[in-house]
C-alpha cells in the first residue's frame, strides 16, 4: 500500500485491490436479448464465467446489472429517443420496449445465472451507478472497488467506469471480458479510459491471478 502523510492508504497493485473485503465484481448487462445482438458474445460469456467463478471461489461479492424497458406509458422523451436510435426508427410510436422486466430477453444468460446471495440491479440508464442503489450497497458493505466484465464496453461499461470514479470507487476493467457491438467505438472507449488513467486495466488471466494471490 501507498500511504499518504494523512494516513490514507492507496492500493498500488492489482492484487491489493482484489481483496474480497474491498472489491465486488459487477457483471454488466449479460442478458439474453443483448448477447444475441453482439458478435462474439459466446466468448464473452465464457470469459465472464471464468471471472465469475474465480470471484465466487474467493468469496467476493457479485452484482449483476440488467437494462430494462418501461411500459410504453412510462417511456418519456429520453427513453423514446434512445429506443428510436437503437431500433432505427424515426417515429416514436413505432418503437417497442425490448426489455420488459419479466421478458426472456431481459434475463441474465443461463451460463451466468445469479445465485441467491448475489445482487441484481435493474436500470434504465447506461451507467450502473445512475439512478440505482449500487453505490449505496457498495458503500454500505465497505467496498471500495469494482471489477467489471460484460457487454457492451462502448455503451455502458465506459460510463459506469467513469461514474465509479466520480462516486469514489476504483474501477478495474477486465478488458478481454468486455464485449462490444462496434470495434471503433470500443477502441475509443478504451483509449479514453487509458488516457484518463483512473481505471486499472487488466485481463481475465491477470484478474484471476491477482485474486488468487490476494487470497
PDB file of N, CA, C and O in Angstrom, residues 135-199:
ATOM      1  N   UNK A 135     -24.335   2.120  -5.754  1.00  0.00           N
ATOM      2  CA  UNK A 135     -23.361   2.867  -4.962  1.00  0.00           C
ATOM      3  C   UNK A 135     -23.639   2.759  -3.476  1.00  0.00           C
ATOM      4  O   UNK A 135     -22.716   2.547  -2.673  1.00  0.00           O
ATOM      5  N   UNK A 136     -24.899   2.893  -3.076  1.00  0.00           N
ATOM      6  CA  UNK A 136     -25.253   2.766  -1.661  1.00  0.00           C
ATOM      7  C   UNK A 136     -24.896   1.385  -1.136  1.00  0.00           C
ATOM      8  O   UNK A 136     -24.312   1.243  -0.056  1.00  0.00           O
ATOM      9  N   UNK A 137     -25.239   0.338  -1.902  1.00  0.00           N
ATOM     10  CA  UNK A 137     -24.990  -1.030  -1.452  1.00  0.00           C
ATOM     11  C   UNK A 137     -23.497  -1.286  -1.285  1.00  0.00           C
ATOM     12  O   UNK A 137     -23.067  -1.919  -0.317  1.00  0.00           O
ATOM     13  N   UNK A 138     -22.684  -0.797  -2.234  1.00  0.00           N
ATOM     14  CA  UNK A 138     -21.240  -0.975  -2.128  1.00  0.00           C
ATOM     15  C   UNK A 138     -20.695  -0.283  -0.881  1.00  0.00           C
ATOM     16  O   UNK A 138     -19.940  -0.876  -0.105  1.00  0.00           O
ATOM     17  N   UNK A 139     -21.060   0.983  -0.699  1.00  0.00           N
ATOM     18  CA  UNK A 139     -20.569   1.722   0.473  1.00  0.00           C
ATOM     19  C   UNK A 139     -21.020   1.066   1.768  1.00  0.00           C
ATOM     20  O   UNK A 139     -20.276   1.001   2.751  1.00  0.00           O
ATOM     21  N   UNK A 140     -22.260   0.600   1.779  1.00  0.00           N
ATOM     22  CA  UNK A 140     -22.817   0.021   2.987  1.00  0.00           C
ATOM     23  C   UNK A 140     -22.065  -1.242   3.400  1.00  0.00           C
ATOM     24  O   UNK A 140     -22.035  -1.584   4.590  1.00  0.00           O
ATOM     25  N   UNK A 141     -21.459  -1.915   2.413  1.00  0.00           N
ATOM     26  CA  UNK A 141     -20.667  -3.117   2.694  1.00  0.00           C
ATOM     27  C   UNK A 141     -19.178  -2.824   2.829  1.00  0.00           C
ATOM     28  O   UNK A 141     -18.371  -3.747   2.985  1.00  0.00           O
ATOM     29  N   UNK A 142     -18.809  -1.548   2.758  1.00  0.00           N
ATOM     30  CA  UNK A 142     -17.409  -1.180   2.893  1.00  0.00           C
ATOM     31  C   UNK A 142     -16.573  -1.483   1.666  1.00  0.00           C
ATOM     32  O   UNK A 142     -15.342  -1.561   1.751  1.00  0.00           O
ATOM     33  N   UNK A 143     -17.218  -1.635   0.517  1.00  0.00           N
ATOM     34  CA  UNK A 143     -16.500  -1.947  -0.721  1.00  0.00           C
ATOM     35  C   UNK A 143     -15.975  -0.660  -1.348  1.00  0.00           C
ATOM     36  O   UNK A 143     -16.699   0.337  -1.452  1.00  0.00           O
ATOM     37  N   UNK A 144     -14.714  -0.693  -1.782  1.00  0.00           N
ATOM     38  CA  UNK A 144     -14.071   0.498  -2.338  1.00  0.00           C
ATOM     39  C   UNK A 144     -13.773   0.398  -3.832  1.00  0.00           C
ATOM     40  O   UNK A 144     -13.385   1.376  -4.460  1.00  0.00           O
ATOM     41  N   UNK A 145     -13.922  -0.804  -4.391  1.00  0.00           N
ATOM     42  CA  UNK A 145     -13.538  -1.005  -5.792  1.00  0.00           C
ATOM     43  C   UNK A 145     -14.481  -1.997  -6.443  1.00  0.00           C
ATOM     44  O   UNK A 145     -15.058  -2.866  -5.785  1.00  0.00           O
ATOM     45  N   UNK A 146     -14.626  -1.860  -7.765  1.00  0.00           N
ATOM     46  CA  UNK A 146     -15.403  -2.823  -8.539  1.00  0.00           C
ATOM     47  C   UNK A 146     -14.556  -3.319  -9.699  1.00  0.00           C
ATOM     48  O   UNK A 146     -13.730  -2.589 -10.243  1.00  0.00           O
ATOM     49  N   UNK A 147     -14.739  -4.583 -10.048  1.00  0.00           N
ATOM     50  CA  UNK A 147     -14.183  -5.136 -11.282  1.00  0.00           C
ATOM     51  C   UNK A 147     -15.341  -5.356 -12.237  1.00  0.00           C
ATOM     52  O   UNK A 147     -16.433  -5.763 -11.817  1.00  0.00           O
ATOM     53  N   UNK A 148     -15.105  -5.075 -13.513  1.00  0.00           N
ATOM     54  CA  UNK A 148     -16.201  -5.097 -14.482  1.00  0.00           C
ATOM     55  C   UNK A 148     -15.906  -5.999 -15.661  1.00  0.00           C
ATOM     56  O   UNK A 148     -14.829  -5.972 -16.246  1.00  0.00           O
ATOM     57  N   UNK A 149     -16.928  -6.786 -16.040  1.00  0.00           N
ATOM     58  CA  UNK A 149     -16.943  -7.517 -17.290  1.00  0.00           C
ATOM     59  C   UNK A 149     -18.368  -7.529 -17.794  1.00  0.00           C
ATOM     60  O   UNK A 149     -19.313  -7.295 -17.021  1.00  0.00           O
ATOM     61  N   UNK A 150     -18.558  -7.799 -19.082  1.00  0.00           N
ATOM     62  CA  UNK A 150     -19.906  -7.849 -19.627  1.00  0.00           C
ATOM     63  C   UNK A 150     -19.996  -7.173 -20.981  1.00  0.00           C
ATOM     64  O   UNK A 150     -19.022  -7.057 -21.715  1.00  0.00           O
ATOM     65  N   UNK A 151     -21.196  -6.697 -21.318  1.00  0.00           N
ATOM     66  CA  UNK A 151     -21.482  -6.105 -22.622  1.00  0.00           C
ATOM     67  C   UNK A 151     -22.365  -4.876 -22.420  1.00  0.00           C
ATOM     68  O   UNK A 151     -23.362  -4.958 -21.692  1.00  0.00           O
ATOM     69  N   UNK A 152     -22.077  -3.750 -23.022  1.00  0.00           N
ATOM     70  CA  UNK A 152     -21.035  -3.518 -24.024  1.00  0.00           C
ATOM     71  C   UNK A 152     -20.133  -2.376 -23.548  1.00  0.00           C
ATOM     72  O   UNK A 152     -20.584  -1.425 -22.898  1.00  0.00           O
ATOM     73  N   UNK A 153     -18.848  -2.502 -23.896  1.00  0.00           N
ATOM     74  CA  UNK A 153     -17.868  -1.512 -23.478  1.00  0.00           C
ATOM     75  C   UNK A 153     -18.258  -0.103 -23.885  1.00  0.00           C
ATOM     76  O   UNK A 153     -18.243   0.830 -23.071  1.00  0.00           O
ATOM     77  N   UNK A 154     -18.585   0.090 -25.156  1.00  0.00           N
ATOM     78  CA  UNK A 154     -18.787   1.440 -25.677  1.00  0.00           C
ATOM     79  C   UNK A 154     -20.144   2.028 -25.315  1.00  0.00           C
ATOM     80  O   UNK A 154     -20.373   3.226 -25.497  1.00  0.00           O
ATOM     81  N   UNK A 155     -21.070   1.194 -24.823  1.00  0.00           N
ATOM     82  CA  UNK A 155     -22.411   1.665 -24.489  1.00  0.00           C
ATOM     83  C   UNK A 155     -22.544   1.977 -23.000  1.00  0.00           C
ATOM     84  O   UNK A 155     -22.942   3.077 -22.611  1.00  0.00           O
ATOM     85  N   UNK A 156     -22.216   1.010 -22.167  1.00  0.00           N
ATOM     86  CA  UNK A 156     -22.474   1.200 -20.747  1.00  0.00           C
ATOM     87  C   UNK A 156     -21.306   0.978 -19.812  1.00  0.00           C
ATOM     88  O   UNK A 156     -21.291   1.525 -18.705  1.00  0.00           O
ATOM     89  N   UNK A 157     -20.325   0.177 -20.237  1.00  0.00           N
ATOM     90  CA  UNK A 157     -19.222  -0.099 -19.310  1.00  0.00           C
ATOM     91  C   UNK A 157     -18.341   1.134 -19.138  1.00  0.00           C
ATOM     92  O   UNK A 157     -17.969   1.476 -18.012  1.00  0.00           O
ATOM     93  N   UNK A 158     -18.005   1.817 -20.231  1.00  0.00           N
ATOM     94  CA  UNK A 158     -17.187   3.038 -20.089  1.00  0.00           C
ATOM     95  C   UNK A 158     -17.846   4.055 -19.160  1.00  0.00           C
ATOM     96  O   UNK A 158     -17.196   4.548 -18.220  1.00  0.00           O
ATOM     97  N   UNK A 159     -19.143   4.423 -19.378  1.00  0.00           N
ATOM     98  CA  UNK A 159     -19.732   5.390 -18.439  1.00  0.00           C
ATOM     99  C   UNK A 159     -19.820   4.877 -17.009  1.00  0.00           C
ATOM    100  O   UNK A 159     -19.699   5.657 -16.061  1.00  0.00           O
ATOM    101  N   UNK A 160     -19.983   3.572 -16.829  1.00  0.00           N
ATOM    102  CA  UNK A 160     -20.001   3.021 -15.473  1.00  0.00           C
ATOM    103  C   UNK A 160     -18.639   3.176 -14.817  1.00  0.00           C
ATOM    104  O   UNK A 160     -18.534   3.537 -13.633  1.00  0.00           O
ATOM    105  N   UNK A 161     -17.571   2.906 -15.577  1.00  0.00           N
ATOM    106  CA  UNK A 161     -16.215   3.056 -15.040  1.00  0.00           C
ATOM    107  C   UNK A 161     -15.957   4.500 -14.648  1.00  0.00           C
ATOM    108  O   UNK A 161     -15.439   4.789 -13.548  1.00  0.00           O
ATOM    109  N   UNK A 162     -16.321   5.438 -15.511  1.00  0.00           N
ATOM    110  CA  UNK A 162     -16.060   6.844 -15.216  1.00  0.00           C
ATOM    111  C   UNK A 162     -16.931   7.330 -14.058  1.00  0.00           C
ATOM    112  O   UNK A 162     -16.488   8.120 -13.223  1.00  0.00           O
ATOM    113  N   UNK A 163     -18.154   6.838 -14.001  1.00  0.00           N
ATOM    114  CA  UNK A 163     -19.055   7.214 -12.922  1.00  0.00           C
ATOM    115  C   UNK A 163     -18.585   6.618 -11.597  1.00  0.00           C
ATOM    116  O   UNK A 163     -18.802   7.196 -10.530  1.00  0.00           O
ATOM    117  N   UNK A 164     -17.957   5.437 -11.661  1.00  0.00           N
ATOM    118  CA  UNK A 164     -17.400   4.846 -10.439  1.00  0.00           C
ATOM    119  C   UNK A 164     -16.410   5.806  -9.789  1.00  0.00           C
ATOM    120  O   UNK A 164     -16.446   6.037  -8.576  1.00  0.00           O
ATOM    121  N   UNK A 165     -15.520   6.358 -10.587  1.00  0.00           N
ATOM    122  CA  UNK A 165     -14.542   7.314 -10.059  1.00  0.00           C
ATOM    123  C   UNK A 165     -15.236   8.515  -9.437  1.00  0.00           C
ATOM    124  O   UNK A 165     -14.872   8.965  -8.339  1.00  0.00           O
ATOM    125  N   UNK A 166     -16.255   9.028 -10.112  1.00  0.00           N
ATOM    126  CA  UNK A 166     -16.970  10.189  -9.592  1.00  0.00           C
ATOM    127  C   UNK A 166     -17.696   9.887  -8.288  1.00  0.00           C
ATOM    128  O   UNK A 166     -18.027  10.799  -7.532  1.00  0.00           O
ATOM    129  N   UNK A 167     -17.949   8.596  -8.051  1.00  0.00           N
ATOM    130  CA  UNK A 167     -18.622   8.195  -6.813  1.00  0.00           C
ATOM    131  C   UNK A 167     -17.659   7.660  -5.760  1.00  0.00           C
ATOM    132  O   UNK A 167     -18.093   7.148  -4.732  1.00  0.00           O
ATOM    133  N   UNK A 168     -16.356   7.790  -6.027  1.00  0.00           N
ATOM    134  CA  UNK A 168     -15.373   7.430  -5.020  1.00  0.00           C
ATOM    135  C   UNK A 168     -14.952   5.975  -5.005  1.00  0.00           C
ATOM    136  O   UNK A 168     -14.408   5.500  -4.004  1.00  0.00           O
ATOM    137  N   UNK A 169     -15.186   5.254  -6.120  1.00  0.00           N
ATOM    138  CA  UNK A 169     -14.777   3.861  -6.218  1.00  0.00           C
ATOM    139  C   UNK A 169     -13.685   3.716  -7.273  1.00  0.00           C
ATOM    140  O   UNK A 169     -13.694   4.408  -8.291  1.00  0.00           O
ATOM    141  N   UNK A 170     -12.761   2.790  -7.025  1.00  0.00           N
ATOM    142  CA  UNK A 170     -11.809   2.412  -8.063  1.00  0.00           C
ATOM    143  C   UNK A 170     -12.474   1.389  -8.970  1.00  0.00           C
ATOM    144  O   UNK A 170     -13.259   0.558  -8.510  1.00  0.00           O
ATOM    145  N   UNK A 171     -12.166   1.452 -10.261  1.00  0.00           N
ATOM    146  CA  UNK A 171     -12.746   0.517 -11.227  1.00  0.00           C
ATOM    147  C   UNK A 171     -11.637  -0.273 -11.899  1.00  0.00           C
ATOM    148  O   UNK A 171     -10.658   0.308 -12.387  1.00  0.00           O
ATOM    149  N   UNK A 172     -11.796  -1.576 -11.921  1.00  0.00           N
ATOM    150  CA  UNK A 172     -10.884  -2.474 -12.620  1.00  0.00           C
ATOM    151  C   UNK A 172     -11.617  -3.009 -13.843  1.00  0.00           C
ATOM    152  O   UNK A 172     -12.667  -3.650 -13.710  1.00  0.00           O
ATOM    153  N   UNK A 173     -11.100  -2.726 -15.031  1.00  0.00           N
ATOM    154  CA  UNK A 173     -11.707  -3.171 -16.281  1.00  0.00           C
ATOM    155  C   UNK A 173     -11.024  -4.462 -16.716  1.00  0.00           C
ATOM    156  O   UNK A 173      -9.820  -4.476 -16.975  1.00  0.00           O
ATOM    157  N   UNK A 174     -11.796  -5.541 -16.795  1.00  0.00           N
ATOM    158  CA  UNK A 174     -11.264  -6.813 -17.288  1.00  0.00           C
ATOM    159  C   UNK A 174     -11.479  -6.807 -18.796  1.00  0.00           C
ATOM    160  O   UNK A 174     -12.525  -7.225 -19.309  1.00  0.00           O
ATOM    161  N   UNK A 175     -10.498  -6.292 -19.515  1.00  0.00           N
ATOM    162  CA  UNK A 175     -10.685  -5.873 -20.895  1.00  0.00           C
ATOM    163  C   UNK A 175     -11.179  -6.991 -21.809  1.00  0.00           C
ATOM    164  O   UNK A 175     -12.097  -6.778 -22.617  1.00  0.00           O
ATOM    165  N   UNK A 176     -10.590  -8.168 -21.721  1.00  0.00           N
ATOM    166  CA  UNK A 176     -10.991  -9.226 -22.645  1.00  0.00           C
ATOM    167  C   UNK A 176     -12.266  -9.947 -22.210  1.00  0.00           C
ATOM    168  O   UNK A 176     -12.737 -10.862 -22.892  1.00  0.00           O
ATOM    169  N   UNK A 177     -12.871  -9.507 -21.100  1.00  0.00           N
ATOM    170  CA  UNK A 177     -14.183  -9.999 -20.693  1.00  0.00           C
ATOM    171  C   UNK A 177     -15.260  -8.945 -20.932  1.00  0.00           C
ATOM    172  O   UNK A 177     -16.372  -9.066 -20.409  1.00  0.00           O
ATOM    173  N   UNK A 178     -14.932  -7.920 -21.718  1.00  0.00           N
ATOM    174  CA  UNK A 178     -15.878  -6.846 -22.049  1.00  0.00           C
ATOM    175  C   UNK A 178     -16.179  -6.898 -23.542  1.00  0.00           C
ATOM    176  O   UNK A 178     -15.304  -6.631 -24.372  1.00  0.00           O
ATOM    177  N   UNK A 179     -17.409  -7.249 -23.880  1.00  0.00           N
ATOM    178  CA  UNK A 179     -17.805  -7.317 -25.281  1.00  0.00           C
ATOM    179  C   UNK A 179     -18.169  -5.949 -25.831  1.00  0.00           C
ATOM    180  O   UNK A 179     -18.257  -4.961 -25.105  1.00  0.00           O
ATOM    181  N   UNK A 180     -18.416  -5.923 -27.129  1.00  0.00           N
ATOM    182  CA  UNK A 180     -18.736  -4.658 -27.796  1.00  0.00           C
ATOM    183  C   UNK A 180     -19.542  -4.935 -29.051  1.00  0.00           C
ATOM    184  O   UNK A 180     -19.510  -6.030 -29.616  1.00  0.00           O
ATOM    185  N   UNK A 181     -20.256  -3.904 -29.487  1.00  0.00           N
ATOM    186  CA  UNK A 181     -21.002  -4.001 -30.728  1.00  0.00           C
ATOM    187  C   UNK A 181     -20.301  -3.341 -31.889  1.00  0.00           C
ATOM    188  O   UNK A 181     -20.531  -3.700 -33.045  1.00  0.00           O
ATOM    189  N   UNK A 182     -19.430  -2.373 -31.589  1.00  0.00           N
ATOM    190  CA  UNK A 182     -18.733  -1.627 -32.633  1.00  0.00           C
ATOM    191  C   UNK A 182     -17.264  -1.508 -32.238  1.00  0.00           C
ATOM    192  O   UNK A 182     -16.949  -0.909 -31.202  1.00  0.00           O
ATOM    193  N   UNK A 183     -16.382  -2.073 -33.053  1.00  0.00           N
ATOM    194  CA  UNK A 183     -14.963  -2.119 -32.726  1.00  0.00           C
ATOM    195  C   UNK A 183     -14.369  -0.717 -32.593  1.00  0.00           C
ATOM    196  O   UNK A 183     -13.611  -0.436 -31.651  1.00  0.00           O
ATOM    197  N   UNK A 184     -14.692   0.164 -33.525  1.00  0.00           N
ATOM    198  CA  UNK A 184     -14.118   1.510 -33.497  1.00  0.00           C
ATOM    199  C   UNK A 184     -14.540   2.266 -32.241  1.00  0.00           C
ATOM    200  O   UNK A 184     -13.718   2.911 -31.574  1.00  0.00           O
ATOM    201  N   UNK A 185     -15.834   2.162 -31.900  1.00  0.00           N
ATOM    202  CA  UNK A 185     -16.320   2.845 -30.703  1.00  0.00           C
ATOM    203  C   UNK A 185     -15.710   2.231 -29.446  1.00  0.00           C
ATOM    204  O   UNK A 185     -15.354   2.944 -28.501  1.00  0.00           O
ATOM    205  N   UNK A 186     -15.573   0.902 -29.447  1.00  0.00           N
ATOM    206  CA  UNK A 186     -14.946   0.227 -28.316  1.00  0.00           C
ATOM    207  C   UNK A 186     -13.505   0.696 -28.127  1.00  0.00           C
ATOM    208  O   UNK A 186     -13.056   0.962 -27.007  1.00  0.00           O
ATOM    209  N   UNK A 187     -12.763   0.811 -29.230  1.00  0.00           N
ATOM    210  CA  UNK A 187     -11.371   1.241 -29.147  1.00  0.00           C
ATOM    211  C   UNK A 187     -11.270   2.672 -28.618  1.00  0.00           C
ATOM    212  O   UNK A 187     -10.346   3.001 -27.856  1.00  0.00           O
ATOM    213  N   UNK A 188     -12.220   3.529 -29.013  1.00  0.00           N
ATOM    214  CA  UNK A 188     -12.227   4.898 -28.484  1.00  0.00           C
ATOM    215  C   UNK A 188     -12.461   4.888 -26.982  1.00  0.00           C
ATOM    216  O   UNK A 188     -11.843   5.647 -26.238  1.00  0.00           O
ATOM    217  N   UNK A 189     -13.388   4.039 -26.534  1.00  0.00           N
ATOM    218  CA  UNK A 189     -13.669   3.954 -25.097  1.00  0.00           C
ATOM    219  C   UNK A 189     -12.434   3.525 -24.319  1.00  0.00           C
ATOM    220  O   UNK A 189     -12.089   4.118 -23.283  1.00  0.00           O
ATOM    221  N   UNK A 190     -11.757   2.499 -24.805  1.00  0.00           N
ATOM    222  CA  UNK A 190     -10.561   2.022 -24.103  1.00  0.00           C
ATOM    223  C   UNK A 190      -9.453   3.079 -24.145  1.00  0.00           C
ATOM    224  O   UNK A 190      -8.729   3.260 -23.153  1.00  0.00           O
ATOM    225  N   UNK A 191      -9.327   3.774 -25.264  1.00  0.00           N
ATOM    226  CA  UNK A 191      -8.310   4.825 -25.358  1.00  0.00           C
ATOM    227  C   UNK A 191      -8.604   5.938 -24.353  1.00  0.00           C
ATOM    228  O   UNK A 191      -7.689   6.473 -23.704  1.00  0.00           O
ATOM    229  N   UNK A 192      -9.876   6.284 -24.204  1.00  0.00           N
ATOM    230  CA  UNK A 192     -10.257   7.322 -23.241  1.00  0.00           C
ATOM    231  C   UNK A 192      -9.936   6.882 -21.815  1.00  0.00           C
ATOM    232  O   UNK A 192      -9.371   7.641 -21.025  1.00  0.00           O
ATOM    233  N   UNK A 193     -10.283   5.644 -21.475  1.00  0.00           N
ATOM    234  CA  UNK A 193     -10.017   5.161 -20.113  1.00  0.00           C
ATOM    235  C   UNK A 193      -8.523   5.110 -19.834  1.00  0.00           C
ATOM    236  O   UNK A 193      -8.074   5.458 -18.734  1.00  0.00           O
ATOM    237  N   UNK A 194      -7.752   4.696 -20.824  1.00  0.00           N
ATOM    238  CA  UNK A 194      -6.293   4.655 -20.626  1.00  0.00           C
ATOM    239  C   UNK A 194      -5.731   6.070 -20.507  1.00  0.00           C
ATOM    240  O   UNK A 194      -4.824   6.328 -19.718  1.00  0.00           O
ATOM    241  N   UNK A 195      -6.243   6.999 -21.293  1.00  0.00           N
ATOM    242  CA  UNK A 195      -5.779   8.387 -21.229  1.00  0.00           C
ATOM    243  C   UNK A 195      -6.067   9.001 -19.866  1.00  0.00           C
ATOM    244  O   UNK A 195      -5.206   9.664 -19.276  1.00  0.00           O
ATOM    245  N   UNK A 196      -7.264   8.770 -19.345  1.00  0.00           N
ATOM    246  CA  UNK A 196      -7.626   9.352 -18.045  1.00  0.00           C
ATOM    247  C   UNK A 196      -6.789   8.754 -16.921  1.00  0.00           C
ATOM    248  O   UNK A 196      -6.474   9.441 -15.947  1.00  0.00           O
ATOM    249  N   UNK A 197      -6.473   7.473 -17.032  1.00  0.00           N
ATOM    250  CA  UNK A 197      -5.580   6.844 -16.062  1.00  0.00           C
ATOM    251  C   UNK A 197      -6.199   6.498 -14.727  1.00  0.00           C
ATOM    252  O   UNK A 197      -5.486   6.085 -13.804  1.00  0.00           O
ATOM    253  N   UNK A 198      -7.507   6.654 -14.592  1.00  0.00           N
ATOM    254  CA  UNK A 198      -8.151   6.383 -13.302  1.00  0.00           C
ATOM    255  C   UNK A 198      -8.456   4.903 -13.115  1.00  0.00           C
ATOM    256  O   UNK A 198      -8.401   4.389 -12.002  1.00  0.00           O
ATOM    257  N   UNK A 199      -8.811   4.221 -14.203  1.00  0.00           N
ATOM    258  CA  UNK A 199      -9.165   2.813 -14.120  1.00  0.00           C
ATOM    259  C   UNK A 199      -7.914   1.936 -14.163  1.00  0.00           C
ATOM    260  O   UNK A 199      -6.892   2.308 -14.740  1.00  0.00           O
TER     261      UNK A 199
END
